[in-house]
Amino acid sequence: MLPFKRIYLWGFMGSGKTTVGRALSKIRNTSFIDTDKQIEIISGMSISTLFQSYDEIFFREREREVLQHTILLYEAVIATGGGMPTYKNQNVWMNEMGKTIYLKVPFEFAWDRIVQA
């Protein structure tokens, strides 16, 4: 069994995946990837614009493509979109390719963060 060099963070929107991911990558002295940011960079539009212009399936396929490319990274901390692990059993793939960490927070905490954003 390979040592876990990739850490995949997942959880509800507003759970702190990006904040925790940045801090963890500094501690581990490794790369940090936010899959939503990567999608925005590649597509040239925000996530909300993607959803408005296309549909959820289009977006989920972009997520899957970005996730699959993380295999090229030897070591990294990756913050995934909130729904990514449930689409096409990507949680199984993430468990095989690295260590997954679920950030569980109370709904009120996540909601406050979402509203403030």
mmCIF file of N, CA and C in Angstrom:
data_model
loop_
_atom_site.group_PDB
_atom_site.id
_atom_site.type_symbol
_atom_site.label_atom_id
_atom_site.label_comp_id
_atom_site.label_asym_id
_atom_site.label_seq_id
_atom_site.Cartn_x
_atom_site.Cartn_y
_atom_site.Cartn_z
ATOM 1 N N MET A 1 0.834 -1.187 0.000
ATOM 2 C CA MET A 1 0.000 0.000 0.000
ATOM 3 C C MET A 1 0.877 1.247 0.000
ATOM 4 N N LEU A 2 0.552 2.182 -0.883
ATOM 5 C CA LEU A 2 1.323 3.416 -0.977
ATOM 6 C C LEU A 2 1.002 4.345 0.188
ATOM 7 N N PRO A 3 1.982 5.089 0.667
ATOM 8 C CA PRO A 3 1.687 6.088 1.699
ATOM 9 C C PRO A 3 0.815 7.185 1.083
ATOM 10 N N PHE A 4 -0.033 7.757 1.883
ATOM 11 C CA PHE A 4 -0.920 8.804 1.397
ATOM 12 C C PHE A 4 -0.151 10.096 1.199
ATOM 13 N N LYS A 5 0.054 10.454 -0.063
ATOM 14 C CA LYS A 5 0.735 11.702 -0.391
ATOM 15 C C LYS A 5 -0.262 12.768 -0.811
ATOM 16 N N ARG A 6 -1.465 12.336 -1.195
ATOM 17 C CA ARG A 6 -2.508 13.274 -1.579
ATOM 18 C C ARG A 6 -3.587 13.251 -0.503
ATOM 19 N N ILE A 7 -4.020 14.412 -0.092
ATOM 20 C CA ILE A 7 -5.102 14.522 0.875
ATOM 21 C C ILE A 7 -6.250 15.254 0.190
ATOM 22 N N TYR A 8 -7.408 14.597 0.151
ATOM 23 C CA TYR A 8 -8.617 15.167 -0.446
ATOM 24 C C TYR A 8 -9.558 15.609 0.668
ATOM 25 N N LEU A 9 -9.889 16.889 0.697
ATOM 26 C CA LEU A 9 -10.817 17.429 1.686
ATOM 27 C C LEU A 9 -12.190 17.556 1.053
ATOM 28 N N TRP A 10 -13.205 17.118 1.764
ATOM 29 C CA TRP A 10 -14.553 17.297 1.267
ATOM 30 C C TRP A 10 -15.497 17.584 2.414
ATOM 31 N N GLY A 11 -16.629 18.157 2.083
ATOM 32 C CA GLY A 11 -17.626 18.526 3.073
ATOM 33 C C GLY A 11 -18.605 19.493 2.440
ATOM 34 N N PHE A 12 -19.597 19.863 3.192
ATOM 35 C CA PHE A 12 -20.633 20.764 2.722
ATOM 36 C C PHE A 12 -20.026 22.117 2.342
ATOM 37 N N MET A 13 -20.661 22.807 1.425
ATOM 38 C CA MET A 13 -20.246 24.161 1.069
ATOM 39 C C MET A 13 -20.166 24.998 2.353
ATOM 40 N N GLY A 14 -19.079 25.740 2.524
ATOM 41 C CA GLY A 14 -18.904 26.563 3.715
ATOM 42 C C GLY A 14 -18.306 25.828 4.897
ATOM 43 N N SER A 15 -17.892 24.582 4.701
ATOM 44 C CA SER A 15 -17.335 23.806 5.821
ATOM 45 C C SER A 15 -15.879 24.166 6.113
ATOM 46 N N GLY A 16 -15.235 24.898 5.219
ATOM 47 C CA GLY A 16 -13.856 25.320 5.472
ATOM 48 C C GLY A 16 -12.808 24.551 4.705
ATOM 49 N N LYS A 17 -13.195 23.899 3.636
ATOM 50 C CA LYS A 17 -12.246 23.077 2.864
ATOM 51 C C LYS A 17 -11.062 23.901 2.357
ATOM 52 N N THR A 18 -11.332 25.072 1.823
ATOM 53 C CA THR A 18 -10.257 25.911 1.290
ATOM 54 C C THR A 18 -9.369 26.439 2.412
ATOM 55 N N THR A 19 -9.972 26.916 3.476
ATOM 56 C CA THR A 19 -9.200 27.450 4.611
ATOM 57 C C THR A 19 -8.327 26.369 5.241
ATOM 58 N N VAL A 20 -8.919 25.224 5.517
ATOM 59 C CA VAL A 20 -8.172 24.109 6.108
ATOM 60 C C VAL A 20 -7.115 23.609 5.123
ATOM 61 N N GLY A 21 -7.479 23.529 3.854
ATOM 62 C CA GLY A 21 -6.546 23.052 2.826
ATOM 63 C C GLY A 21 -5.310 23.913 2.716
ATOM 64 N N ARG A 22 -5.501 25.215 2.710
ATOM 65 C CA ARG A 22 -4.334 26.124 2.646
ATOM 66 C C ARG A 22 -3.432 25.944 3.858
ATOM 67 N N ALA A 23 -4.030 25.874 5.047
ATOM 68 C CA ALA A 23 -3.243 25.715 6.273
ATOM 69 C C ALA A 23 -2.511 24.370 6.280
ATOM 70 N N LEU A 24 -3.200 23.314 5.899
ATOM 71 C CA LEU A 24 -2.591 21.985 5.880
ATOM 72 C C LEU A 24 -1.461 21.891 4.858
ATOM 73 N N SER A 25 -1.639 22.528 3.718
ATOM 74 C CA SER A 25 -0.577 22.496 2.708
ATOM 75 C C SER A 25 0.664 23.246 3.183
ATOM 76 N N LYS A 26 0.474 24.310 3.964
ATOM 77 C CA LYS A 26 1.629 25.024 4.527
ATOM 78 C C LYS A 26 2.357 24.151 5.541
ATOM 79 N N ILE A 27 1.596 23.481 6.386
ATOM 80 C CA ILE A 27 2.197 22.602 7.390
ATOM 81 C C ILE A 27 2.970 21.478 6.706
ATOM 82 N N ARG A 28 2.413 20.921 5.646
ATOM 83 C CA ARG A 28 3.046 19.810 4.927
ATOM 84 C C ARG A 28 4.061 20.283 3.892
ATOM 85 N N ASN A 29 4.120 21.602 3.687
ATOM 86 C CA ASN A 29 5.030 22.196 2.696
ATOM 87 C C ASN A 29 4.813 21.563 1.317
ATOM 88 N N THR A 30 3.546 21.595 0.876
ATOM 89 C CA THR A 30 3.179 20.985 -0.389
ATOM 90 C C THR A 30 2.166 21.859 -1.127
ATOM 91 N N SER A 31 1.812 21.463 -2.301
ATOM 92 C CA SER A 31 0.863 22.201 -3.128
ATOM 93 C C SER A 31 -0.547 22.146 -2.556
ATOM 94 N N PHE A 32 -1.305 23.199 -2.838
ATOM 95 C CA PHE A 32 -2.721 23.237 -2.501
ATOM 96 C C PHE A 32 -3.505 23.476 -3.780
ATOM 97 N N ILE A 33 -4.524 22.669 -3.995
ATOM 98 C CA ILE A 33 -5.386 22.791 -5.164
ATOM 99 C C ILE A 33 -6.824 22.920 -4.686
ATOM 100 N N ASP A 34 -7.507 23.946 -5.150
ATOM 101 C CA ASP A 34 -8.943 24.099 -4.914
ATOM 102 C C ASP A 34 -9.609 23.770 -6.241
ATOM 103 N N THR A 35 -10.350 22.673 -6.284
ATOM 104 C CA THR A 35 -10.908 22.217 -7.564
ATOM 105 C C THR A 35 -11.874 23.238 -8.166
ATOM 106 N N ASP A 36 -12.646 23.932 -7.329
ATOM 107 C CA ASP A 36 -13.539 24.960 -7.871
ATOM 108 C C ASP A 36 -12.742 26.077 -8.549
ATOM 109 N N LYS A 37 -11.659 26.499 -7.932
ATOM 110 C CA LYS A 37 -10.805 27.541 -8.532
ATOM 111 C C LYS A 37 -10.218 27.061 -9.851
ATOM 112 N N GLN A 38 -9.789 25.814 -9.879
ATOM 113 C CA GLN A 38 -9.222 25.256 -11.111
ATOM 114 C C GLN A 38 -10.260 25.264 -12.237
ATOM 115 N N ILE A 39 -11.494 24.901 -11.913
ATOM 116 C CA ILE A 39 -12.563 24.917 -12.908
ATOM 117 C C ILE A 39 -12.789 26.329 -13.417
ATOM 118 N N GLU A 40 -12.783 27.307 -12.521
ATOM 119 C CA GLU A 40 -12.969 28.703 -12.928
ATOM 120 C C GLU A 40 -11.838 29.168 -13.842
ATOM 121 N N ILE A 41 -10.621 28.786 -13.524
ATOM 122 C CA ILE A 41 -9.470 29.168 -14.348
ATOM 123 C C ILE A 41 -9.572 28.529 -15.735
ATOM 124 N N ILE A 42 -9.848 27.248 -15.773
ATOM 125 C CA ILE A 42 -9.917 26.519 -17.046
ATOM 126 C C ILE A 42 -11.062 27.015 -17.919
ATOM 127 N N SER A 43 -12.223 27.235 -17.309
ATOM 128 C CA SER A 43 -13.408 27.622 -18.085
ATOM 129 C C SER A 43 -13.474 29.121 -18.365
ATOM 130 N N GLY A 44 -12.768 29.915 -17.551
ATOM 131 C CA GLY A 44 -12.818 31.358 -17.730
ATOM 132 C C GLY A 44 -14.103 31.981 -17.212
ATOM 133 N N MET A 45 -14.810 31.252 -16.360
ATOM 134 C CA MET A 45 -16.032 31.805 -15.771
ATOM 135 C C MET A 45 -16.229 31.258 -14.363
ATOM 136 N N SER A 46 -17.043 31.969 -13.595
ATOM 137 C CA SER A 46 -17.299 31.556 -12.213
ATOM 138 C C SER A 46 -18.159 30.293 -12.191
ATOM 139 N N ILE A 47 -18.156 29.641 -11.047
ATOM 140 C CA ILE A 47 -18.971 28.437 -10.886
ATOM 141 C C ILE A 47 -20.450 28.778 -11.095
ATOM 142 N N SER A 48 -20.909 29.892 -10.528
ATOM 143 C CA SER A 48 -22.324 30.251 -10.684
ATOM 144 C C SER A 48 -22.672 30.522 -12.144
ATOM 145 N N THR A 49 -21.744 31.132 -12.905
ATOM 146 C CA THR A 49 -21.983 31.372 -14.328
ATOM 147 C C THR A 49 -22.012 30.056 -15.096
ATOM 148 N N LEU A 50 -21.151 29.122 -14.727
ATOM 149 C CA LEU A 50 -21.172 27.795 -15.350
ATOM 150 C C LEU A 50 -22.532 27.129 -15.175
ATOM 151 N N PHE A 51 -23.055 27.193 -13.943
ATOM 152 C CA PHE A 51 -24.359 26.591 -13.678
ATOM 153 C C PHE A 51 -25.464 27.287 -14.456
ATOM 154 N N GLN A 52 -25.357 28.609 -14.598
ATOM 155 C CA GLN A 52 -26.376 29.361 -15.338
ATOM 156 C C GLN A 52 -26.279 29.091 -16.842
ATOM 157 N N SER A 53 -25.062 28.967 -17.356
ATOM 158 C CA SER A 53 -24.850 28.814 -18.794
ATOM 159 C C SER A 53 -25.032 27.385 -19.277
ATOM 160 N N TYR A 54 -24.748 26.437 -18.425
ATOM 161 C CA TYR A 54 -24.823 25.032 -18.799
ATOM 162 C C TYR A 54 -25.764 24.333 -17.826
ATOM 163 N N ASP A 55 -25.402 23.169 -17.372
ATOM 164 C CA ASP A 55 -26.215 22.473 -16.384
ATOM 165 C C ASP A 55 -25.306 21.791 -15.375
ATOM 166 N N GLU A 56 -25.916 21.152 -14.392
ATOM 167 C CA GLU A 56 -25.118 20.521 -13.344
ATOM 168 C C GLU A 56 -24.257 19.392 -13.885
ATOM 169 N N ILE A 57 -24.760 18.636 -14.828
ATOM 170 C CA ILE A 57 -23.972 17.531 -15.391
ATOM 171 C C ILE A 57 -22.705 18.065 -16.056
ATOM 172 N N PHE A 58 -22.823 19.151 -16.800
ATOM 173 C CA PHE A 58 -21.652 19.767 -17.424
ATOM 174 C C PHE A 58 -20.629 20.143 -16.355
ATOM 175 N N PHE A 59 -21.102 20.784 -15.289
ATOM 176 C CA PHE A 59 -20.220 21.187 -14.202
ATOM 177 C C PHE A 59 -19.577 19.976 -13.527
ATOM 178 N N ARG A 60 -20.362 18.952 -13.224
ATOM 179 C CA ARG A 60 -19.831 17.764 -12.548
ATOM 180 C C ARG A 60 -18.778 17.054 -13.403
ATOM 181 N N GLU A 61 -18.943 17.084 -14.704
ATOM 182 C CA GLU A 61 -17.922 16.491 -15.585
ATOM 183 C C GLU A 61 -16.630 17.308 -15.543
ATOM 184 N N ARG A 62 -16.724 18.634 -15.463
ATOM 185 C CA ARG A 62 -15.516 19.468 -15.321
ATOM 186 C C ARG A 62 -14.832 19.158 -13.998
ATOM 187 N N GLU A 63 -15.632 18.985 -12.944
ATOM 188 C CA GLU A 63 -15.075 18.620 -11.641
ATOM 189 C C GLU A 63 -14.317 17.300 -11.732
ATOM 190 N N ARG A 64 -14.938 16.334 -12.378
ATOM 191 C CA ARG A 64 -14.325 15.010 -12.504
ATOM 192 C C ARG A 64 -13.000 15.094 -13.256
ATOM 193 N N GLU A 65 -12.961 15.887 -14.313
ATOM 194 C CA GLU A 65 -11.723 16.056 -15.088
ATOM 195 C C GLU A 65 -10.620 16.661 -14.233
ATOM 196 N N VAL A 66 -10.960 17.704 -13.476
ATOM 197 C CA VAL A 66 -9.965 18.343 -12.596
ATOM 198 C C VAL A 66 -9.497 17.354 -11.543
ATOM 199 N N LEU A 67 -10.422 16.616 -10.952
ATOM 200 C CA LEU A 67 -10.058 15.626 -9.941
ATOM 201 C C LEU A 67 -9.118 14.575 -10.515
ATOM 202 N N GLN A 68 -9.426 14.057 -11.690
ATOM 203 C CA GLN A 68 -8.592 13.022 -12.309
ATOM 204 C C GLN A 68 -7.169 13.528 -12.557
ATOM 205 N N HIS A 69 -7.019 14.807 -12.846
ATOM 206 C CA HIS A 69 -5.687 15.365 -13.088
ATOM 207 C C HIS A 69 -4.841 15.460 -11.816
ATOM 208 N N THR A 70 -5.474 15.367 -10.641
ATOM 209 C CA THR A 70 -4.684 15.437 -9.405
ATOM 210 C C THR A 70 -3.764 14.229 -9.263
ATOM 211 N N ILE A 71 -4.016 13.187 -10.023
ATOM 212 C CA ILE A 71 -3.153 12.004 -9.978
ATOM 213 C C ILE A 71 -1.741 12.351 -10.453
ATOM 214 N N LEU A 72 -1.608 13.430 -11.214
ATOM 215 C CA LEU A 72 -0.300 13.863 -11.703
ATOM 216 C C LEU A 72 0.548 14.497 -10.596
ATOM 217 N N LEU A 73 -0.077 14.830 -9.495
ATOM 218 C CA LEU A 73 0.629 15.444 -8.373
ATOM 219 C C LEU A 73 1.098 14.355 -7.418
ATOM 220 N N TYR A 74 2.373 14.339 -7.144
ATOM 221 C CA TYR A 74 2.908 13.328 -6.229
ATOM 222 C C TYR A 74 2.389 13.558 -4.812
ATOM 223 N N GLU A 75 2.355 14.825 -4.419
ATOM 224 C CA GLU A 75 1.922 15.170 -3.067
ATOM 225 C C GLU A 75 1.166 16.488 -3.136
ATOM 226 N N ALA A 76 -0.021 16.537 -2.554
ATOM 227 C CA ALA A 76 -0.824 17.760 -2.580
ATOM 228 C C ALA A 76 -1.985 17.654 -1.604
ATOM 229 N N VAL A 77 -2.522 18.810 -1.255
ATOM 230 C CA VAL A 77 -3.768 18.900 -0.507
ATOM 231 C C VAL A 77 -4.791 19.455 -1.487
ATOM 232 N N ILE A 78 -5.909 18.759 -1.629
ATOM 233 C CA ILE A 78 -6.905 19.110 -2.635
ATOM 234 C C ILE A 78 -8.245 19.347 -1.960
ATOM 235 N N ALA A 79 -8.778 20.561 -2.115
ATOM 236 C CA ALA A 79 -10.113 20.885 -1.625
ATOM 237 C C ALA A 79 -11.090 20.628 -2.758
ATOM 238 N N THR A 80 -12.039 19.736 -2.523
ATOM 239 C CA THR A 80 -12.990 19.369 -3.567
ATOM 240 C C THR A 80 -14.289 20.141 -3.394
ATOM 241 N N GLY A 81 -15.073 20.178 -4.469
ATOM 242 C CA GLY A 81 -16.403 20.759 -4.378
ATOM 243 C C GLY A 81 -17.271 19.918 -3.463
ATOM 244 N N GLY A 82 -18.263 20.532 -2.859
ATOM 245 C CA GLY A 82 -19.101 19.838 -1.890
ATOM 246 C C GLY A 82 -19.775 18.584 -2.411
ATOM 247 N N GLY A 83 -20.199 18.587 -3.676
ATOM 248 C CA GLY A 83 -20.889 17.431 -4.225
ATOM 249 C C GLY A 83 -20.010 16.470 -4.987
ATOM 250 N N MET A 84 -18.743 16.819 -5.136
ATOM 251 C CA MET A 84 -17.848 16.013 -5.963
ATOM 252 C C MET A 84 -17.777 14.541 -5.552
ATOM 253 N N PRO A 85 -17.609 14.215 -4.277
ATOM 254 C CA PRO A 85 -17.430 12.804 -3.923
ATOM 255 C C PRO A 85 -18.611 11.913 -4.294
ATOM 256 N N THR A 86 -19.799 12.473 -4.376
ATOM 257 C CA THR A 86 -20.985 11.649 -4.639
ATOM 258 C C THR A 86 -21.221 11.415 -6.126
ATOM 259 N N TYR A 87 -20.580 12.185 -6.989
ATOM 260 C CA TYR A 87 -20.798 12.056 -8.427
ATOM 261 C C TYR A 87 -19.960 10.903 -8.979
ATOM 262 N N LYS A 88 -20.618 9.927 -9.563
ATOM 263 C CA LYS A 88 -19.962 8.766 -10.173
ATOM 264 C C LYS A 88 -18.971 8.084 -9.224
ATOM 265 N N ASN A 89 -19.340 8.011 -7.950
ATOM 266 C CA ASN A 89 -18.516 7.330 -6.941
ATOM 267 C C ASN A 89 -17.078 7.840 -6.878
ATOM 268 N N GLN A 90 -16.904 9.126 -7.049
ATOM 269 C CA GLN A 90 -15.550 9.677 -6.998
ATOM 270 C C GLN A 90 -14.939 9.557 -5.619
ATOM 271 N N ASN A 91 -15.778 9.364 -4.595
ATOM 272 C CA ASN A 91 -15.228 9.141 -3.257
ATOM 273 C C ASN A 91 -14.387 7.865 -3.221
ATOM 274 N N VAL A 92 -14.798 6.853 -3.953
ATOM 275 C CA VAL A 92 -14.027 5.601 -4.021
ATOM 276 C C VAL A 92 -12.674 5.877 -4.667
ATOM 277 N N TRP A 93 -12.682 6.617 -5.770
ATOM 278 C CA TRP A 93 -11.448 6.954 -6.475
ATOM 279 C C TRP A 93 -10.512 7.747 -5.557
ATOM 280 N N MET A 94 -11.060 8.748 -4.848
ATOM 281 C CA MET A 94 -10.231 9.561 -3.948
ATOM 282 C C MET A 94 -9.627 8.706 -2.843
ATOM 283 N N ASN A 95 -10.395 7.757 -2.311
ATOM 284 C CA ASN A 95 -9.868 6.864 -1.270
ATOM 285 C C ASN A 95 -8.738 5.983 -1.790
ATOM 286 N N GLU A 96 -8.789 5.624 -3.059
ATOM 287 C CA GLU A 96 -7.733 4.806 -3.654
ATOM 288 C C GLU A 96 -6.487 5.627 -3.979
ATOM 289 N N MET A 97 -6.662 6.892 -4.286
ATOM 290 C CA MET A 97 -5.552 7.737 -4.730
ATOM 291 C C MET A 97 -4.925 8.568 -3.615
ATOM 292 N N GLY A 98 -5.543 8.566 -2.458
ATOM 293 C CA GLY A 98 -5.016 9.361 -1.354
ATOM 294 C C GLY A 98 -5.846 9.161 -0.104
ATOM 295 N N LYS A 99 -5.734 10.086 0.772
ATOM 296 C CA LYS A 99 -6.476 10.072 2.037
ATOM 297 C C LYS A 99 -7.587 11.105 1.929
ATOM 298 N N THR A 100 -8.812 10.711 2.276
ATOM 299 C CA THR A 100 -9.917 11.659 2.272
ATOM 300 C C THR A 100 -10.239 12.066 3.707
ATOM 301 N N ILE A 101 -10.532 13.337 3.841
ATOM 302 C CA ILE A 101 -10.910 13.879 5.145
ATOM 303 C C ILE A 101 -12.214 14.642 4.960
ATOM 304 N N TYR A 102 -13.229 14.236 5.715
ATOM 305 C CA TYR A 102 -14.529 14.894 5.670
ATOM 306 C C TYR A 102 -14.578 15.962 6.749
ATOM 307 N N LEU A 103 -14.855 17.198 6.348
ATOM 308 C CA LEU A 103 -14.970 18.301 7.301
ATOM 309 C C LEU A 103 -16.444 18.453 7.673
ATOM 310 N N LYS A 104 -16.773 17.995 8.846
ATOM 311 C CA LYS A 104 -18.145 18.050 9.317
ATOM 312 C C LYS A 104 -18.307 19.242 10.246
ATOM 313 N N VAL A 105 -19.200 20.131 9.879
ATOM 314 C CA VAL A 105 -19.479 21.309 10.706
ATOM 315 C C VAL A 105 -20.984 21.419 10.890
ATOM 316 N N PRO A 106 -21.423 22.086 11.954
ATOM 317 C CA PRO A 106 -22.861 22.306 12.125
ATOM 318 C C PRO A 106 -23.417 23.133 10.963
ATOM 319 N N PHE A 107 -24.636 22.831 10.557
ATOM 320 C CA PHE A 107 -25.260 23.530 9.441
ATOM 321 C C PHE A 107 -25.227 25.042 9.646
ATOM 322 N N GLU A 108 -25.502 25.511 10.853
ATOM 323 C CA GLU A 108 -25.537 26.954 11.131
ATOM 324 C C GLU A 108 -24.187 27.605 10.841
ATOM 325 N N PHE A 109 -23.110 26.914 11.177
ATOM 326 C CA PHE A 109 -21.761 27.428 10.917
ATOM 327 C C PHE A 109 -21.542 27.593 9.416
ATOM 328 N N ALA A 110 -21.848 26.553 8.654
ATOM 329 C CA ALA A 110 -21.672 26.607 7.200
ATOM 330 C C ALA A 110 -22.567 27.683 6.602
ATOM 331 N N TRP A 111 -23.810 27.755 7.055
ATOM 332 C CA TRP A 111 -24.745 28.733 6.506
ATOM 333 C C TRP A 111 -24.230 30.156 6.745
ATOM 334 N N ASP A 112 -23.747 30.450 7.950
ATOM 335 C CA ASP A 112 -23.201 31.782 8.252
ATOM 336 C C ASP A 112 -22.048 32.128 7.317
ATOM 337 N N ARG A 113 -21.190 31.159 7.036
ATOM 338 C CA ARG A 113 -20.051 31.396 6.141
ATOM 339 C C ARG A 113 -20.518 31.651 4.711
ATOM 340 N N ILE A 114 -21.522 30.916 4.267
ATOM 341 C CA ILE A 114 -22.048 31.068 2.905
ATOM 342 C C ILE A 114 -22.692 32.445 2.748
ATOM 343 N N VAL A 115 -23.501 32.840 3.734
ATOM 344 C CA VAL A 115 -24.196 34.121 3.677
ATOM 345 C C VAL A 115 -23.210 35.286 3.682
ATOM 346 N N GLN A 116 -22.122 35.171 4.423
ATOM 347 C CA GLN A 116 -21.124 36.235 4.520
ATOM 348 C C GLN A 116 -20.248 36.342 3.275
ATOM 349 N N ALA A 117 -20.203 35.294 2.471
ATOM 350 C CA ALA A 117 -19.319 35.290 1.289
ATOM 351 C C ALA A 117 -19.827 36.195 0.188
#
